[in-house]
XYZ file of C-alpha atoms in Angstrom:
679
model
C 147.824 127.496 76.299
C 144.849 126.760 78.232
C 142.835 125.803 75.553
C 143.513 124.616 71.771
C 140.959 123.138 69.553
C 142.030 121.802 66.328
C 139.775 121.247 63.518
C 136.894 120.538 65.511
C 133.584 119.182 63.837
C 130.301 117.932 65.292
C 127.603 116.147 63.044
C 124.174 115.543 64.230
C 121.300 113.237 62.405
C 117.916 114.788 62.879
C 115.784 111.922 61.086
C 117.185 111.853 57.386
C 118.828 115.330 57.675
C 122.296 115.463 58.461
C 123.386 118.678 60.480
C 126.941 119.945 60.613
C 126.930 122.108 63.562
C 130.704 122.442 63.796
C 133.070 122.167 60.606
C 136.410 122.282 61.159
C 136.666 124.871 63.954
C 140.071 125.814 65.553
C 141.118 128.259 68.172
C 143.103 128.809 71.212
C 142.609 130.849 74.456
C 145.313 131.365 76.833
C 145.075 132.109 80.384
C 143.651 135.107 81.934
C 141.764 136.064 78.663
C 138.480 137.404 78.273
C 136.692 135.841 74.828
C 133.492 136.644 73.666
C 131.978 134.145 71.000
C 129.490 135.499 68.778
C 127.248 134.510 65.806
C 123.673 134.006 64.276
C 121.511 131.364 65.428
C 122.751 128.112 64.008
C 126.556 129.296 63.746
C 127.828 126.639 66.029
C 128.718 129.087 68.980
C 126.497 127.022 71.462
C 127.952 123.503 70.294
C 131.335 125.078 70.449
C 130.646 126.357 74.092
C 129.353 122.706 75.116
C 132.421 121.108 73.444
C 134.404 123.467 75.589
C 132.826 122.668 78.783
C 133.040 119.004 78.171
C 129.420 118.492 78.515
C 129.599 117.228 74.672
C 131.896 115.366 72.638
C 133.407 116.073 68.944
C 132.578 114.093 66.142
C 136.374 114.683 65.090
C 139.322 116.751 65.976
C 141.410 117.258 69.055
C 140.667 119.344 72.131
C 143.363 120.148 74.690
C 142.774 121.342 77.761
C 146.007 122.435 79.812
C 148.145 120.231 77.757
C 145.564 117.159 78.146
C 143.542 115.568 75.298
C 139.752 115.855 76.483
C 138.854 113.735 73.322
C 140.385 110.708 74.918
C 139.216 111.084 78.662
C 136.513 108.686 80.417
C 133.317 109.827 81.281
C 134.285 109.906 84.909
C 137.364 111.964 83.930
C 135.377 114.495 82.217
C 132.828 115.079 85.193
C 136.290 115.706 87.258
C 137.027 118.311 84.479
C 133.635 119.882 84.764
C 133.897 119.812 88.517
C 137.448 121.070 88.899
C 138.747 123.145 85.763
C 135.529 124.944 84.391
C 132.753 126.772 85.697
C 129.362 127.174 83.912
C 127.011 130.338 83.929
C 123.652 129.361 82.288
C 121.617 131.787 80.107
C 118.623 129.999 82.266
C 120.439 130.110 85.613
C 119.545 126.697 86.243
C 119.179 127.240 90.013
C 117.501 124.352 91.918
C 114.108 125.828 93.240
C 113.856 124.052 96.341
C 117.507 124.753 97.822
C 118.624 128.337 99.053
C 121.084 130.221 97.487
C 123.846 128.781 99.905
C 122.796 125.233 98.704
C 122.831 125.792 95.050
C 126.209 127.871 95.362
C 127.460 124.453 97.244
C 126.449 121.852 94.556
C 129.492 121.584 92.804
C 131.556 120.807 96.027
C 129.196 117.955 96.573
C 130.889 115.905 94.018
C 134.274 117.552 94.595
C 136.986 115.129 96.032
C 138.403 117.854 98.020
C 135.637 120.500 98.554
C 133.713 118.889 101.432
C 135.718 119.829 104.669
C 135.001 123.566 104.201
C 132.133 123.381 101.748
C 129.824 125.916 103.616
C 132.475 128.343 104.288
C 133.858 128.209 100.676
C 130.089 128.994 99.493
C 129.517 131.839 101.633
C 132.442 133.626 100.607
C 131.707 132.880 97.128
C 128.282 134.471 97.550
C 129.687 137.525 99.018
C 132.114 137.623 96.461
C 129.266 138.314 94.168
C 127.464 140.931 96.727
C 124.819 138.196 97.802
C 126.056 137.751 101.313
C 122.398 139.184 102.554
C 120.595 136.631 100.278
C 122.044 132.989 101.359
C 119.088 131.808 102.571
C 116.727 132.902 99.988
C 115.196 130.409 97.561
C 115.433 131.445 93.757
C 111.946 132.289 93.818
C 112.620 134.922 96.209
C 115.365 136.889 94.224
C 115.227 138.849 91.293
C 116.643 138.004 87.792
C 120.332 139.653 88.414
C 120.764 138.320 92.055
C 119.535 134.711 90.458
C 122.632 135.196 87.759
C 124.830 135.942 90.439
C 124.267 133.035 92.577
C 124.959 131.084 89.414
C 128.191 132.982 88.880
C 129.043 132.145 92.713
C 128.322 128.603 92.204
C 130.503 128.734 89.074
C 133.260 130.066 90.781
C 133.136 127.994 94.039
C 135.125 125.431 92.753
C 137.465 127.701 91.811
C 137.873 127.094 88.189
C 140.516 127.727 85.616
C 138.110 128.740 83.108
C 134.552 130.448 83.485
C 132.147 129.716 80.549
C 129.223 132.086 80.249
C 126.377 131.320 77.712
C 124.580 134.328 77.067
C 124.872 135.881 80.875
C 122.855 138.845 80.286
C 120.133 137.353 77.756
C 117.227 137.042 80.215
C 118.378 140.700 82.391
C 117.275 144.222 81.801
C 120.198 146.769 80.868
C 121.003 147.724 84.267
C 121.359 144.343 85.714
C 123.250 143.275 82.642
C 125.824 146.230 83.495
C 126.096 144.818 86.886
C 126.555 141.135 85.653
C 129.300 142.540 83.138
C 130.907 144.786 85.866
C 131.324 141.717 87.952
C 132.927 139.673 84.900
C 135.423 142.701 84.323
C 136.310 142.433 88.180
C 136.737 138.638 87.956
C 139.092 139.231 84.898
C 141.007 141.622 86.959
C 141.430 139.175 89.558
C 142.835 136.720 86.889
C 139.756 134.662 85.955
C 139.976 133.185 82.381
C 136.467 133.974 80.806
C 134.799 132.631 77.663
C 131.338 134.210 76.975
C 129.076 133.329 74.186
C 126.669 136.381 73.044
C 124.590 137.521 70.118
C 124.839 141.046 71.615
C 127.533 143.659 70.293
C 127.290 145.743 73.652
C 127.823 142.615 75.796
C 130.740 141.633 73.484
C 132.725 144.849 73.658
C 133.411 144.379 77.211
C 135.491 141.320 76.276
C 139.082 141.874 75.181
C 138.817 139.559 72.207
C 135.776 138.572 69.789
C 135.728 135.306 67.995
C 132.923 135.095 65.469
C 131.072 132.196 64.361
C 129.808 131.318 60.793
C 128.219 127.943 59.295
C 130.132 125.807 62.130
C 133.548 127.460 61.350
C 135.659 130.329 62.959
C 134.914 133.275 60.588
C 137.158 136.167 62.664
C 139.216 135.991 65.951
C 140.336 139.519 66.578
C 140.889 141.660 69.602
C 137.593 144.150 70.374
C 139.353 147.250 69.008
C 140.329 145.729 66.021
C 136.928 143.899 65.258
C 135.638 146.059 62.446
C 131.993 145.730 63.371
C 132.816 147.855 66.386
C 132.971 151.543 66.949
C 136.559 152.584 66.609
C 136.017 155.034 69.082
C 135.177 152.409 72.114
C 137.834 151.634 74.162
C 137.065 148.150 75.679
C 138.295 146.942 78.938
C 141.717 146.171 79.141
C 144.124 145.296 81.872
C 147.589 144.284 81.378
C 148.148 140.528 81.772
C 151.026 140.584 84.278
C 148.712 142.982 86.650
C 145.393 140.845 86.294
C 147.545 137.849 86.946
C 149.260 139.273 90.316
C 145.802 140.751 91.195
C 144.156 138.269 93.014
C 145.273 134.435 93.352
C 142.697 132.210 94.491
C 143.555 130.782 97.831
C 144.874 126.997 97.921
C 141.933 124.657 98.785
C 142.095 123.789 102.472
C 141.488 120.511 103.840
C 142.848 117.701 105.837
C 146.732 117.416 105.354
C 149.280 114.760 106.042
C 148.383 110.767 106.828
C 144.488 111.999 108.083
C 143.916 113.335 104.511
C 145.689 110.520 102.785
C 143.450 107.836 104.805
C 140.196 109.695 105.153
C 139.548 110.673 101.583
C 139.060 107.380 99.809
C 137.267 105.930 102.706
C 134.943 109.253 103.740
C 134.254 110.601 100.165
C 131.897 107.648 99.199
C 130.374 107.877 102.747
C 129.647 111.831 102.652
C 128.189 111.166 98.614
C 126.041 108.484 100.557
C 125.010 110.527 103.256
C 124.525 113.650 100.539
C 122.394 111.102 98.687
C 120.143 110.084 101.642
C 119.783 113.965 102.518
C 118.563 114.753 98.863
C 116.172 112.035 99.023
C 114.542 113.009 102.051
C 114.155 116.482 100.772
C 112.854 115.122 97.510
C 110.274 112.782 99.395
C 109.467 115.719 102.039
C 108.740 117.857 98.794
C 106.318 115.475 97.222
C 104.596 114.209 100.340
C 101.120 113.483 99.032
C 103.012 111.541 96.043
C 105.099 109.935 98.138
C 102.397 108.453 100.580
C 100.378 107.141 97.672
C 103.626 105.700 96.335
C 104.102 103.971 99.311
C 100.864 102.512 99.966
C 101.486 99.070 98.388
C 104.678 98.928 100.289
C 102.936 99.718 103.711
C 100.007 97.142 102.958
C 102.569 94.895 102.105
C 104.695 95.163 105.312
C 101.598 95.731 107.528
C 99.996 92.039 106.113
C 103.232 90.246 106.350
C 103.726 91.390 109.633
C 100.225 90.856 111.137
C 99.924 87.073 109.473
C 103.154 86.117 110.993
C 102.386 87.736 114.631
C 99.128 85.909 114.503
C 100.778 82.653 113.361
C 103.701 83.255 116.040
C 100.974 83.753 118.502
C 98.921 80.733 117.530
C 102.334 78.370 117.449
C 103.127 79.745 121.063
C 99.819 79.166 122.361
C 99.921 75.659 120.921
C 103.295 74.939 122.017
C 102.897 76.291 125.754
C 99.722 73.573 125.587
C 102.238 71.071 124.671
C 104.625 72.261 127.506
C 101.813 71.942 129.964
C 100.824 68.491 128.641
C 104.675 67.103 128.811
C 107.046 67.154 125.575
C 108.669 64.353 127.320
C 105.558 61.739 126.952
C 105.377 58.633 125.204
C 102.159 56.863 124.513
C 102.213 53.158 123.661
C 98.895 52.055 122.108
C 97.539 48.827 121.252
C 96.690 49.770 117.728
C 98.378 48.955 114.719
C 100.567 52.303 113.447
C 98.555 52.264 110.099
C 95.410 50.783 108.616
C 96.059 48.059 106.151
C 92.771 46.832 104.495
C 94.682 43.445 103.572
C 95.762 42.687 107.581
C 93.203 41.541 109.722
C 94.062 41.823 113.624
C 92.402 40.077 116.467
C 91.782 42.344 119.482
C 92.953 39.161 121.756
C 96.557 39.692 119.553
C 96.517 43.523 119.913
C 95.469 44.202 123.641
C 98.046 44.711 126.263
C 98.252 42.865 129.254
C 99.940 44.124 132.687
C 102.644 41.912 132.442
C 103.821 42.736 129.123
C 105.630 45.700 130.562
C 107.165 44.550 133.581
C 111.270 45.084 133.475
C 110.655 47.865 130.965
C 112.895 50.298 133.065
C 115.753 47.823 133.089
C 115.735 47.297 129.166
C 115.428 51.024 128.023
C 117.831 53.473 129.477
C 116.331 56.402 128.182
C 112.917 55.933 129.849
C 112.523 57.488 133.632
C 109.441 56.432 134.455
C 105.986 54.770 133.298
C 102.631 53.896 134.088
C 99.820 51.540 133.062
C 96.380 53.424 132.759
C 93.119 52.119 131.662
C 89.650 53.819 131.770
C 85.812 53.704 131.392
C 82.925 55.473 131.978
C 80.239 55.449 134.654
C 77.629 57.115 136.764
C 78.885 58.808 140.116
C 76.739 59.741 142.940
C 77.310 61.440 146.571
C 73.688 61.624 148.499
C 71.584 63.148 145.964
C 74.006 64.673 143.750
C 74.519 62.477 140.342
C 76.923 62.977 137.688
C 76.731 60.676 134.532
C 79.142 59.618 132.011
C 82.194 60.309 133.975
C 85.483 59.210 132.907
C 86.936 56.855 135.455
C 90.928 56.210 134.953
C 92.888 53.697 136.286
C 96.413 54.805 137.328
C 99.863 53.597 139.172
C 101.656 55.811 141.599
C 104.127 56.837 139.030
C 101.227 58.436 136.929
C 101.452 61.474 138.859
C 105.123 62.372 138.266
C 104.636 61.331 134.702
C 101.717 63.483 134.311
C 102.927 66.212 136.467
C 99.606 66.800 138.292
C 99.948 66.280 141.862
C 97.226 65.686 144.868
C 96.406 69.379 146.092
C 94.134 67.962 149.266
C 94.524 64.826 150.745
C 97.050 61.902 149.717
C 97.965 60.138 146.490
C 97.736 56.433 145.798
C 100.116 54.293 147.896
C 101.583 51.082 146.585
C 99.433 49.338 149.041
C 96.342 50.984 147.075
C 97.465 49.605 143.678
C 98.749 46.201 145.158
C 95.257 45.194 146.829
C 93.091 46.815 144.486
C 91.303 48.916 147.108
C 87.992 51.002 146.562
C 89.671 54.292 146.835
C 89.499 57.353 144.525
C 90.798 60.976 143.573
C 88.513 63.337 142.314
C 89.242 66.520 140.391
C 87.742 70.088 141.473
C 84.695 69.930 139.013
C 83.660 66.418 140.180
C 84.025 67.756 143.983
C 81.774 70.528 143.054
C 79.343 68.894 141.148
C 79.059 65.826 144.063
C 78.931 68.692 146.642
C 81.535 67.122 148.536
C 83.612 69.221 151.335
C 86.577 71.397 150.819
C 88.848 68.247 151.912
C 86.506 65.384 150.877
C 89.071 62.629 152.257
C 87.290 60.305 153.807
C 84.080 60.844 152.289
C 82.075 58.083 150.323
C 80.743 58.070 146.990
C 79.353 55.455 144.596
C 81.076 54.589 141.363
C 78.350 52.545 139.322
C 76.895 50.017 142.565
C 80.334 49.883 144.430
C 81.128 52.252 146.880
C 84.573 53.813 146.718
C 86.356 56.022 149.587
C 87.833 59.541 148.514
C 91.446 60.255 149.511
C 92.183 63.178 148.020
C 91.636 65.973 144.974
C 93.804 65.713 142.204
C 95.200 69.045 140.121
C 93.123 69.486 137.246
C 94.289 69.924 133.515
C 95.568 73.350 132.957
C 92.864 75.767 131.799
C 94.667 76.432 128.430
C 95.364 72.806 127.628
C 93.578 71.367 124.315
C 94.531 68.054 126.035
C 92.142 66.146 128.473
C 88.934 66.931 129.709
C 89.633 68.498 133.007
C 88.705 72.158 131.905
C 84.999 71.208 131.540
C 84.159 67.595 132.712
C 84.565 65.719 136.336
C 87.199 63.210 136.563
C 88.057 60.370 138.926
C 90.999 58.333 139.460
C 91.330 54.692 140.777
C 93.793 52.130 141.575
C 94.865 50.728 138.275
C 94.564 47.260 139.761
C 90.962 48.165 140.733
C 89.815 49.409 137.209
C 91.278 47.007 135.131
C 88.931 44.254 135.345
C 86.161 46.550 134.255
C 88.353 48.203 131.418
C 89.838 45.126 130.133
C 92.427 47.325 128.049
C 95.422 49.325 129.049
C 97.663 51.662 127.555
C 100.994 53.169 128.855
C 102.429 56.361 129.322
C 106.233 56.491 129.781
C 108.234 59.873 130.209
C 111.782 59.879 128.753
C 114.496 61.534 130.630
C 114.503 64.367 128.555
C 112.605 65.737 125.145
C 116.261 65.171 123.171
C 115.845 61.554 123.798
C 112.283 61.058 122.594
C 113.716 59.371 119.447
C 115.915 56.988 121.432
C 113.173 56.353 123.850
C 110.741 55.509 121.317
C 113.085 52.820 119.390
C 113.722 51.069 122.730
C 110.386 50.540 123.712
C 109.535 49.869 120.396
C 112.260 47.270 120.556
C 111.244 45.752 124.166
C 107.363 45.371 123.112
C 108.227 43.510 120.146
C 110.401 41.326 121.677
C 107.681 40.707 124.419
C 105.146 39.900 122.027
C 107.465 37.810 120.192
C 106.953 39.503 116.774
C 108.756 38.250 113.850
C 111.194 40.431 112.459
C 109.558 40.216 109.064
C 106.199 41.162 110.458
C 105.090 44.804 111.275
C 104.376 46.183 114.531
C 100.693 45.303 115.821
C 101.077 48.393 118.373
C 101.699 52.044 117.866
C 104.566 54.013 120.086
C 103.983 57.720 119.898
C 105.892 60.578 121.280
C 104.680 64.079 122.108
C 107.714 65.773 120.746
C 107.222 63.951 117.135
C 104.059 66.090 117.085
C 105.763 69.192 118.607
C 108.366 68.858 115.763
C 105.893 68.364 113.067
C 103.705 71.213 114.169
C 106.600 73.719 114.027
C 107.554 72.031 110.646
C 103.834 72.892 109.467
C 103.724 76.428 111.398
C 106.810 77.457 109.483
C 105.536 76.392 106.217
C 102.229 78.202 106.858
C 103.831 81.314 107.979
C 106.177 81.355 104.927
C 103.457 80.551 102.407
C 101.267 83.295 103.955
C 103.777 85.685 103.836
C 104.564 85.013 100.459
C 101.192 85.244 99.561
C 100.507 88.749 101.126
C 104.055 89.635 100.068
C 102.895 89.925 96.810
C 101.600 93.531 97.464
C 105.096 94.385 97.903
C 105.794 93.638 94.697
C 102.943 95.795 93.231
C 103.957 98.304 95.685
C 107.705 98.204 93.799
C 106.088 98.415 90.242
C 104.661 101.539 91.610
C 107.657 103.127 93.105
C 109.496 102.230 89.636
C 106.814 104.220 87.782
C 107.005 107.343 90.113
C 110.668 107.226 90.237
C 110.406 107.074 85.943
C 108.078 109.888 86.531
C 110.585 111.971 88.715
C 113.437 111.226 86.397
C 111.478 112.782 83.784
C 110.471 115.546 85.918
C 113.874 116.251 87.383
C 115.899 115.856 83.674
C 117.140 119.438 83.518
C 118.522 119.036 87.431
C 120.127 115.722 86.451
C 121.815 117.692 83.668
C 122.946 120.662 86.022
C 124.307 118.072 88.297
C 126.281 116.512 85.456
C 127.462 119.897 84.243
C 128.773 120.891 88.021
C 130.713 117.269 87.781
C 128.459 114.774 89.146
C 129.547 111.437 88.167
C 127.557 108.554 86.857
C 127.740 106.876 90.265
C 126.589 109.869 91.940
C 123.644 110.193 89.903
C 122.864 106.738 90.169
C 123.404 106.528 94.184
C 121.070 109.598 94.280
C 118.053 108.135 92.581
C 118.796 104.598 94.059
C 119.067 105.690 97.466
C 115.623 107.948 97.071
C 113.817 104.761 95.896
C 115.602 102.951 98.692
C 114.516 105.840 101.321
C 111.104 105.538 99.898
C 110.569 101.727 100.689
C 112.264 102.059 104.061
C 109.746 104.600 105.204
C 106.915 102.914 103.972
C 108.253 99.512 105.465
C 108.685 101.301 108.698
C 104.792 102.742 108.414
C 103.651 99.259 107.449
C 105.601 97.613 110.478
C 103.674 100.354 112.897
C 100.393 99.441 110.870
C 101.259 95.787 111.774
C 101.865 96.215 115.218
C 98.145 97.946 115.618
C 96.806 94.960 113.636
C 98.413 92.564 116.124
C 97.278 94.676 119.055
C 93.974 94.005 117.550
C 94.124 90.434 117.012
C 95.314 89.936 120.637
C 92.397 91.712 122.037
C 89.531 89.603 120.202
C 88.251 87.469 122.667
C 88.253 83.631 122.313
C 90.709 83.879 119.206
C 93.199 82.362 121.582
C 95.846 84.962 120.022
C 96.746 86.746 123.358
C 100.728 85.652 122.641
C 100.791 87.259 119.080
C 103.581 89.134 118.601
C 106.010 90.419 115.693
C 109.483 88.272 116.322
C 112.653 90.196 115.272
C 113.409 87.945 112.235
C 109.973 89.260 110.701
C 110.942 92.781 111.417
C 114.194 92.096 109.549
C 112.405 90.194 106.907
C 109.876 93.163 106.177
C 112.823 95.810 106.166
C 114.978 93.592 104.111
C 112.380 92.998 101.395
C 110.991 96.516 101.395
C 114.745 97.538 100.563
C 115.231 94.898 98.152
C 112.345 96.250 96.471
C 113.555 99.458 96.454
C 116.944 98.476 95.152
C 115.232 96.125 92.697
C 112.503 98.348 91.389
C 114.742 101.468 91.558
C 117.517 100.193 89.486
C 116.310 100.852 86.150
C 115.157 104.547 86.841
C 118.616 105.433 88.498
C 120.430 103.829 85.733
C 118.275 105.725 83.324
C 118.884 108.932 84.935
C 122.836 108.395 85.220
C 122.948 107.524 81.366
C 121.669 111.150 80.542
C 123.436 112.940 78.306
C 123.996 116.586 80.036
C 123.638 118.404 77.366
C 120.214 116.578 75.982
C 119.135 116.829 79.775
C 119.788 120.571 79.947
C 117.625 121.189 76.819
C 114.780 119.165 78.075
C 111.891 121.083 78.208
């Protein structure tokens, strides 16, 4: 026996009322039988059909299908049974409106473990079998009622099931179309198909070979058509010898890859195929609801655009500042005659704080991490040349090593020599701005100018600070350099600028200089430093840390909009689950397992978020381009780094997964019968 039901009961509770839909129903159906189940409304025939199709579980009793006790099977196993052993023909057709006839027929094969390789071919064969070879590309709204029912029959047959279950297959059809469908059923029966049909019409039931009548949840009678007293005895029902029917048309074996390739590919490729199909379905659903999808992803678009634009702006600002640090020199170390921190309980005398030139004699020998250093002092004075006067000009005293330490060379003329510094000569270097303000020649070497009331000879023009530098005043002010020994008696204070051998040795060089100066000043171990050693690299590292913190804080603040967008997506997905409840029930009826439905809706939310992330990234690129074009904003180096792109897409994907999980689980947990009954 193909089907054996023993004392099946099914009880429902509706409020306080207890309903017994089935009350001890028992029956058997053999191979190649054509059975009609009849009864009035409420007799239990539809409930019996649902249990036969493994769409519902009985409250009590046993149901054996091909010798397997279905009441003990898991939900996954029951889904496989519905996909491989049972085909459904619904009264209301249950065709997906956005899919063509061919796609609707392919639906059971999407969830088949062995049907993917020849899916399209098998669907076409099924449509040809029901006479719809010329309607494969038509959508359901382009088909008549009879054609829709034929598509539903083709969908039921495409998986080559052992049993075909038809629930009122002619209930929504006219008489001529009903005759065509019943003739098709007769032909399928002649080809060896087992058919169980639910109907309340005697004219339809007499096409079967056996009639089971239900009443009050029980089998009232189970007779061949010719012996049923309610039929006209003169009516000769359809009857084909069982042996002839079984030998008529044997469904061809399922085609697929064989041998080692099949054994290796199926476990790996079936999940990949399901994922691919879920992506295709998600894109189709998004395209079918374009306006709603765009409105749903606005939160994601704004969030990703904001995050990427903020990160781009901060990255551009960071690069701008770091480039200025680079131009200034990240290997520089400044030794200043000021305490490292103010303490109101400690009073310092300037005589104890100020440096003397001899304090740094021998520093290179005692500080191996230091490559070079120069003593520097400065003061302000008025300079003039002929009738040209420039007031409050910075006069800087330098040693010959200053040019290499500051990376500022002489463009015209010559630098200071050791003799100039040793003998405190009255020579000077000017920058291009001072050269222009004083009206000096293109090569001012040998020309004289007055610094205060003292006459100096210009020996060359020194390179100015880079235009973008925020350090120094070379961009807008005049600058005059004189030998250190010439300027020191006037300045009466000095600082030291050192260059370590590499920025990586900055900390070692600072400690060596600190130890050296403390020894030269004879500062006791218990007393704090009365000078300060600052490294540019330290400020670079601090700035990088601050910029990174600002980037993540700003990204976190604007990323709140992503969470808002995620809530919107969850809401829309819940609406989508509600709208597509019947579709979910249909997919489960043709064999979709829990994971397949879960993956379909989860992928839909994920694809929606990723598309929103892509649109947001493009919008962020546009905002970045606008920021770069703003004059004086110093954001010309703004760009969206690769990690920001990955972060945006990762965040968008996380939002899709997190906020899409609940709707996906809700969809996957729907009972197929309740879903199919949903209005």
